Coordinates of C-alpha atoms and ligand atoms in Angstrom, one line a residue:
M1 CA -35.5 -22.0 88.5
R2 CA -36.3 -20.0 91.6
R3 CA -33.5 -17.7 92.7
I4 CA -33.0 -16.6 96.3
I5 CA -31.0 -13.7 97.7
T6 CA -30.0 -12.9 101.2
F7 CA -27.7 -10.4 102.9
G8 CA -25.5 -10.3 106.0
T9 CA -22.0 -10.1 107.4
F10 CA -21.7 -13.8 108.6
D11 CA -18.7 -12.9 110.8
V12 CA -17.5 -15.7 113.1
L13 CA -19.7 -18.2 111.3
H14 CA -22.1 -19.9 113.7
V15 CA -25.0 -22.3 113.6
G16 CA -27.6 -19.5 113.3
H17 CA -25.9 -18.5 110.1
I18 CA -25.8 -22.1 108.8
R19 CA -29.4 -22.6 109.5
I20 CA -30.7 -19.5 107.9
L21 CA -28.6 -20.1 104.7
N22 CA -29.8 -23.7 104.5
R23 CA -33.4 -22.7 105.0
A24 CA -33.1 -19.8 102.6
R25 CA -31.8 -22.2 99.9
S26 CA -34.7 -24.6 100.5
H27 CA -37.1 -21.8 99.3
G28 CA -35.7 -22.2 95.8
D29 CA -33.0 -23.7 93.6
H30 CA -30.2 -21.1 93.8
L31 CA -28.9 -19.0 96.7
T32 CA -27.0 -15.8 96.2
V33 CA -25.5 -14.1 99.3
G34 CA -24.7 -10.4 99.4
L35 CA -21.8 -10.4 101.9
S36 CA -21.1 -7.1 103.7
S37 CA -17.8 -5.6 102.9
D38 CA -15.5 -4.8 105.9
E39 CA -16.2 -1.1 105.5
L40 CA -20.0 -1.6 105.4
N41 CA -19.9 -3.7 108.6
L42 CA -17.9 -1.0 110.3
N43 CA -20.5 1.6 109.4
K44 CA -23.4 -0.7 110.3
K45 CA -22.2 -2.3 113.5
G46 CA -19.5 0.1 114.6
R47 CA -16.7 -2.6 114.5
C48 CA -14.5 -4.2 112.0
P49 CA -15.4 -7.9 111.4
V50 CA -13.2 -10.4 113.2
Y51 CA -12.7 -12.3 110.0
P52 CA -11.9 -10.1 107.0
Y53 CA -14.0 -10.2 103.8
Q54 CA -11.8 -12.8 102.0
S55 CA -12.0 -15.3 104.9
R56 CA -15.8 -14.8 105.2
L57 CA -16.1 -15.3 101.5
E58 CA -14.1 -18.5 101.6
L59 CA -16.2 -19.9 104.4
L60 CA -19.5 -19.1 102.7
T61 CA -18.5 -20.4 99.2
S62 CA -17.5 -23.7 100.7
L63 CA -21.1 -24.4 101.9
R64 CA -23.0 -26.7 99.6
F65 CA -26.2 -24.7 99.9
V66 CA -24.6 -21.4 98.9
D67 CA -24.3 -21.0 95.1
D68 CA -22.9 -17.5 94.7
V69 CA -21.5 -14.7 96.9
F70 CA -20.9 -11.1 96.0
K71 CA -19.7 -8.1 97.9
E72 CA -22.4 -5.8 99.4
E73 CA -20.8 -2.4 99.4
S74 CA -23.8 -0.3 100.3
L75 CA -27.1 -0.7 102.2
E76 CA -28.7 1.7 99.7
L77 CA -28.2 -0.6 96.7
K78 CA -30.4 -3.5 97.8
R79 CA -32.9 -2.9 95.0
E80 CA -30.1 -2.9 92.4
Y81 CA -28.5 -6.0 93.8
I82 CA -31.9 -7.9 93.8
L83 CA -32.4 -6.9 90.1
Q84 CA -28.8 -7.6 89.1
H85 CA -28.9 -11.1 90.5
K86 CA -32.4 -11.8 89.1
A87 CA -33.7 -12.8 92.6
D88 CA -37.3 -14.1 92.9
V89 CA -37.2 -14.2 96.7
L90 CA -35.4 -12.1 99.3
V91 CA -34.9 -14.0 102.5
M92 CA -33.9 -12.3 105.8
G93 CA -33.9 -13.2 109.5
N94 CA -36.9 -11.9 111.4
D95 CA -34.7 -9.4 113.2
W96 CA -35.4 -7.5 110.0
E97 CA -39.2 -8.2 110.0
G98 CA -41.0 -5.6 107.8
K99 CA -37.8 -3.7 107.0
F100 CA -37.6 -4.9 103.4
D101 CA -41.3 -4.8 102.4
E102 CA -40.5 -2.0 100.0
F103 CA -39.0 -4.7 97.6
K104 CA -42.3 -6.6 97.4
D105 CA -42.9 -5.0 94.0
I106 CA -39.9 -6.8 92.5
C107 CA -39.6 -10.1 94.5
D108 CA -41.2 -12.1 97.3
V109 CA -39.9 -11.1 100.7
V110 CA -39.7 -13.8 103.4
Y111 CA -38.5 -13.4 107.0
L112 CA -37.3 -16.5 108.7
P113 CA -37.1 -16.9 112.5
R114 CA -33.7 -16.4 113.9
T115 CA -32.0 -19.2 115.8
P116 CA -32.4 -18.3 119.5
S117 CA -29.6 -17.5 121.9
I118 CA -26.7 -17.1 119.5
S119 CA -25.1 -14.1 117.6
T120 CA -21.7 -13.0 116.5
T121 CA -21.9 -10.1 119.0
E122 CA -22.6 -12.5 121.9
I123 CA -19.8 -14.9 120.9
I124 CA -17.3 -11.9 120.8
E125 CA -18.6 -10.8 124.3
I126 CA -18.2 -14.4 125.7
I127 CA -14.6 -14.7 124.4
K128 CA -13.7 -11.2 125.8
E129 CA -15.1 -12.2 129.2
V130 CA -13.1 -15.5 129.2
H131 CA -9.9 -13.5 128.6
T132 CA -10.4 -10.8 131.3
Ligands
CTP201 N1 -29.2 -15.1 112.0 C1 -30.1 -16.1 112.4 N2 -30.0 -16.5 113.7 C2 -29.0 -16.0 114.5 C3 -28.2 -15.0 114.1 C4 -28.3 -14.6 112.8 O1 -31.0 -16.5 111.7 N3 -29.0 -16.5 115.8 C5 -29.4 -14.5 110.6 C6 -29.7 -13.0 110.6 O2 -31.1 -12.9 110.8 C7 -29.3 -12.6 109.2 C8 -28.1 -13.6 108.9 O3 -28.1 -14.6 109.9 O4 -30.3 -12.9 108.3 C9 -26.8 -12.8 109.0 O5 -26.8 -12.1 110.3 P1 -25.5 -11.4 110.9 O6 -26.0 -10.0 111.3 O7 -24.4 -11.5 110.0 O8 -25.2 -12.3 112.2 P2 -25.4 -12.0 113.7 O9 -25.0 -13.2 114.5 O10 -26.8 -11.5 114.0 O11 -24.4 -10.8 113.9 P3 -24.3 -9.6 115.0 O12 -24.4 -10.3 116.4 O13 -23.0 -9.0 114.7 O14 -25.5 -8.7 114.7

């Protein structure tokens, strides 16, 4: 059994999210997602998520290629989370290329190409423009 872990906010779920989760799962047999808490997202991106944690959780847990979701409370705890969830592979989008190489002592670290031309930030901007 090869266990995969990935992290993110997955706010305003879009096709880039679906593709990376699906591809992450195909690297093993079990996918755990560390889903950023609302507070963590506020610190990280300077805004509250559009969808609160419970809604993001419900969306992710309904995907057939997501096996488990837990709340990521702190960016400083990645090593602990990887160990706790017994992950063999950490998968991240290549916007994080090289940023998680420090965990190569406890798991494989794989960066997958992002889907071009879509992001939660861009969707929010487009919706704002339409309404101004
Ligand atoms: N991701 C991806 N392709 C995209 C957007 C995101 O593969 N077009 C991946 C990221 O690389 C990350 C995961 O999806 O591994 C979660 O990313 P997240 O930051 O939640 O989504 P973004 O759309 O990038 O959000 P934002 O615009 O707020 O940064």
